[in-house]
Amino acid sequence: MAASLEALVAAVRAEARALSDRYARPADDDVRLYTRARTILESEAARADLSVLDVATRIGVGRRRLERLFQRRGESPAAVLRGHRLRLARDLLAADGAADLAEIAARSGFPSARALKDALVAAGERHPGPSGGVRSQRRRD
């Protein structure tokens, strides 16, 4: 609950900062847009419905422009979002190692336990769980 409140406060601060930056010099526009997008990605990573397109729309640019802003810094908005979700999931796993992986996934913004497991494996980490895996929802005969 505290993490959600902190994310909400950070999002409100980002929006207020964006409104106060309305009269920034054009040369600062890319930096301002990048900073605002990054703040949204960081503060709202736990929202499973947050997408790169949503962030681009909120800051008033197209998805491709947003991707170019991040690309100039050697990043991608999708990777930044995934990284913050992964960090949140790690924190939740550390706080409650006995929690269900599906619950951790939902609380950290991943669409499923499988997506969280795949992100952990892609990051070179062993996924948690007594059996070391996430069972499929389908029954195998």
CSV table of N, CA, C and O in Angstrom, one decimal, residues 31-81:
chain,number,residue,atom,x,y,z
A,31,VAL,N,15.3,17.3,-23.2
A,31,VAL,CA,15.6,16.9,-21.9
A,31,VAL,C,14.4,16.9,-21.0
A,31,VAL,O,14.2,16.0,-20.2
A,32,ARG,N,13.6,17.9,-21.1
A,32,ARG,CA,12.4,18.0,-20.3
A,32,ARG,C,11.4,16.8,-20.6
A,32,ARG,O,10.9,16.2,-19.7
A,33,LEU,N,11.3,16.5,-21.9
A,33,LEU,CA,10.4,15.4,-22.3
A,33,LEU,C,10.9,14.0,-21.8
A,33,LEU,O,10.2,13.2,-21.2
A,34,TYR,N,12.2,13.8,-21.9
A,34,TYR,CA,12.9,12.6,-21.4
A,34,TYR,C,12.7,12.5,-19.9
A,34,TYR,O,12.3,11.4,-19.4
A,35,THR,N,13.0,13.6,-19.2
A,35,THR,CA,12.9,13.5,-17.8
A,35,THR,C,11.5,13.2,-17.3
A,35,THR,O,11.2,12.4,-16.4
A,36,ARG,N,10.5,13.9,-17.9
A,36,ARG,CA,9.1,13.7,-17.6
A,36,ARG,C,8.7,12.2,-17.9
A,36,ARG,O,8.1,11.6,-17.0
A,37,ALA,N,9.1,11.7,-19.0
A,37,ALA,CA,8.7,10.3,-19.4
A,37,ALA,C,9.4,9.3,-18.4
A,37,ALA,O,8.7,8.4,-17.9
A,38,ARG,N,10.6,9.6,-18.1
A,38,ARG,CA,11.3,8.7,-17.2
A,38,ARG,C,10.7,8.7,-15.8
A,38,ARG,O,10.5,7.7,-15.1
A,39,THR,N,10.3,9.9,-15.3
A,39,THR,CA,9.6,10.0,-14.0
A,39,THR,C,8.3,9.2,-14.0
A,39,THR,O,8.0,8.5,-13.1
A,40,ILE,N,7.5,9.3,-15.1
A,40,ILE,CA,6.3,8.5,-15.2
A,40,ILE,C,6.6,7.1,-15.2
A,40,ILE,O,5.9,6.3,-14.5
A,41,LEU,N,7.5,6.6,-16.0
A,41,LEU,CA,7.9,5.2,-16.0
A,41,LEU,C,8.3,4.7,-14.7
A,41,LEU,O,7.9,3.6,-14.3
A,42,GLU,N,9.1,5.5,-14.0
A,42,GLU,CA,9.6,5.0,-12.6
A,42,GLU,C,8.5,5.0,-11.6
A,42,GLU,O,8.4,4.1,-10.8
A,43,SER,N,7.7,6.1,-11.6
A,43,SER,CA,6.7,6.2,-10.5
A,43,SER,C,5.5,5.3,-10.7
A,43,SER,O,4.8,5.0,-9.7
A,44,GLU,N,5.2,4.9,-12.0
A,44,GLU,CA,4.0,4.2,-12.2
A,44,GLU,C,4.2,2.8,-12.8
A,44,GLU,O,3.3,2.2,-13.4
A,45,ALA,N,5.4,2.3,-12.6
A,45,ALA,CA,5.8,1.0,-13.1
A,45,ALA,C,4.9,-0.1,-12.6
A,45,ALA,O,4.7,-1.1,-13.3
A,46,ALA,N,4.3,0.0,-11.4
A,46,ALA,CA,3.5,-1.1,-10.8
A,46,ALA,C,2.1,-1.2,-11.5
A,46,ALA,O,1.4,-2.2,-11.3
A,47,ARG,N,1.8,-0.2,-12.3
A,47,ARG,CA,0.5,-0.3,-13.1
A,47,ARG,C,0.7,-1.2,-14.3
A,47,ARG,O,1.4,-0.9,-15.2
A,48,ALA,N,0.0,-2.3,-14.3
A,48,ALA,CA,0.1,-3.3,-15.4
A,48,ALA,C,-0.4,-2.7,-16.7
A,48,ALA,O,0.0,-3.1,-17.8
A,49,ASP,N,-1.3,-1.7,-16.6
A,49,ASP,CA,-1.9,-1.1,-17.9
A,49,ASP,C,-1.0,0.0,-18.4
A,49,ASP,O,-1.3,0.5,-19.5
A,50,LEU,N,0.1,0.4,-17.8
A,50,LEU,CA,1.0,1.4,-18.3
A,50,LEU,C,1.8,0.9,-19.4
A,50,LEU,O,2.4,-0.2,-19.3
A,51,SER,N,1.7,1.6,-20.5
A,51,SER,CA,2.5,1.2,-21.7
A,51,SER,C,3.3,2.4,-22.2
A,51,SER,O,3.1,3.6,-21.8
A,52,VAL,N,4.2,2.1,-23.1
A,52,VAL,CA,5.1,3.2,-23.7
A,52,VAL,C,4.2,4.2,-24.4
A,52,VAL,O,4.4,5.4,-24.4
A,53,LEU,N,3.2,3.7,-25.1
A,53,LEU,CA,2.3,4.5,-25.9
A,53,LEU,C,1.5,5.5,-24.9
A,53,LEU,O,1.4,6.7,-25.2
A,54,ASP,N,1.1,5.0,-23.8
A,54,ASP,CA,0.4,5.8,-22.8
A,54,ASP,C,1.3,6.9,-22.3
A,54,ASP,O,0.9,8.1,-22.2
A,55,VAL,N,2.6,6.6,-22.0
A,55,VAL,CA,3.5,7.6,-21.6
A,55,VAL,C,3.8,8.7,-22.7
A,55,VAL,O,3.7,9.9,-22.4
A,56,ALA,N,3.9,8.2,-23.9
A,56,ALA,CA,4.1,9.2,-25.0
A,56,ALA,C,2.9,10.1,-25.1
A,56,ALA,O,3.1,11.3,-25.3
A,57,THR,N,1.8,9.6,-25.0
A,57,THR,CA,0.5,10.4,-25.2
A,57,THR,C,0.5,11.4,-24.0
A,57,THR,O,0.1,12.5,-24.3
A,58,ARG,N,0.8,11.0,-22.8
A,58,ARG,CA,0.7,11.9,-21.7
A,58,ARG,C,1.7,13.0,-21.8
A,58,ARG,O,1.4,14.1,-21.3
A,59,ILE,N,2.9,12.8,-22.4
A,59,ILE,CA,3.8,13.9,-22.5
A,59,ILE,C,3.7,14.7,-23.8
A,59,ILE,O,4.4,15.6,-24.1
A,60,GLY,N,2.7,14.2,-24.6
A,60,GLY,CA,2.4,15.0,-25.9
A,60,GLY,C,3.3,14.7,-27.0
A,60,GLY,O,3.5,15.6,-27.9
A,61,VAL,N,3.9,13.5,-27.1
A,61,VAL,CA,4.7,13.2,-28.3
A,61,VAL,C,4.2,11.8,-28.8
A,61,VAL,O,3.5,11.1,-28.2
A,62,GLY,N,4.7,11.5,-30.0
A,62,GLY,CA,4.4,10.1,-30.5
A,62,GLY,C,5.3,9.1,-29.9
A,62,GLY,O,6.4,9.4,-29.4
A,63,ARG,N,4.9,7.8,-30.1
A,63,ARG,CA,5.7,6.7,-29.5
A,63,ARG,C,7.1,6.7,-30.1
A,63,ARG,O,8.1,6.5,-29.4
A,64,ARG,N,7.2,6.9,-31.4
A,64,ARG,CA,8.6,6.9,-32.1
A,64,ARG,C,9.5,8.0,-31.5
A,64,ARG,O,10.7,7.8,-31.3
A,65,ARG,N,9.0,9.2,-31.3
A,65,ARG,CA,9.8,10.3,-30.8
A,65,ARG,C,10.3,9.9,-29.4
A,65,ARG,O,11.4,10.2,-29.0
A,66,LEU,N,9.4,9.4,-28.6
A,66,LEU,CA,9.8,9.0,-27.2
A,66,LEU,C,10.9,7.9,-27.3
A,66,LEU,O,11.9,8.0,-26.6
A,67,GLU,N,10.7,7.0,-28.2
A,67,GLU,CA,11.8,6.0,-28.3
A,67,GLU,C,13.1,6.6,-28.7
A,67,GLU,O,14.2,6.2,-28.3
A,68,ARG,N,13.1,7.6,-29.6
A,68,ARG,CA,14.3,8.2,-30.1
A,68,ARG,C,15.0,9.0,-28.9
A,68,ARG,O,16.2,9.1,-28.8
A,69,LEU,N,14.1,9.7,-28.1
A,69,LEU,CA,14.7,10.4,-26.9
A,69,LEU,C,15.5,9.4,-26.0
A,69,LEU,O,16.5,9.8,-25.5
A,70,PHE,N,14.9,8.2,-25.8
A,70,PHE,CA,15.6,7.3,-25.0
A,70,PHE,C,16.8,6.7,-25.7
A,70,PHE,O,17.8,6.4,-25.1
A,71,GLN,N,16.7,6.4,-27.0
A,71,GLN,CA,17.7,5.8,-27.8
A,71,GLN,C,19.0,6.7,-27.7
A,71,GLN,O,20.1,6.1,-27.7
A,72,ARG,N,18.8,8.0,-27.7
A,72,ARG,CA,20.0,8.9,-27.7
A,72,ARG,C,20.8,8.7,-26.4
A,72,ARG,O,21.9,9.1,-26.3
A,73,ARG,N,20.2,8.1,-25.4
A,73,ARG,CA,20.8,7.9,-24.1
A,73,ARG,C,21.1,6.4,-23.9
A,73,ARG,O,21.4,6.0,-22.8
A,74,GLY,N,21.0,5.6,-25.0
A,74,GLY,CA,21.4,4.2,-24.9
A,74,GLY,C,20.3,3.4,-24.2
A,74,GLY,O,20.7,2.3,-23.6
A,75,GLU,N,19.1,3.8,-24.2
A,75,GLU,CA,18.0,3.1,-23.5
A,75,GLU,C,16.8,2.9,-24.4
A,75,GLU,O,16.8,3.5,-25.5
A,76,SER,N,15.8,2.2,-23.9
A,76,SER,CA,14.5,2.2,-24.5
A,76,SER,C,13.5,2.4,-23.4
A,76,SER,O,13.7,1.9,-22.3
A,77,PRO,N,12.4,3.0,-23.7
A,77,PRO,CA,11.4,3.2,-22.7
A,77,PRO,C,10.8,1.9,-22.2
A,77,PRO,O,10.6,1.7,-21.0
A,78,ALA,N,10.7,0.9,-23.1
A,78,ALA,CA,10.2,-0.4,-22.6
A,78,ALA,C,11.2,-1.1,-21.7
A,78,ALA,O,10.7,-1.7,-20.7
A,79,ALA,N,12.5,-1.0,-22.0
A,79,ALA,CA,13.5,-1.6,-21.1
A,79,ALA,C,13.5,-0.9,-19.7
A,79,ALA,O,13.7,-1.5,-18.7
A,80,VAL,N,13.3,0.4,-19.7
A,80,VAL,CA,13.3,1.2,-18.5
A,80,VAL,C,12.1,0.7,-17.6
A,80,VAL,O,12.2,0.5,-16.4
A,81,LEU,N,10.9,0.6,-18.3
A,81,LEU,CA,9.7,0.2,-17.6
A,81,LEU,C,9.9,-1.2,-17.0
A,81,LEU,O,9.6,-1.5,-15.9
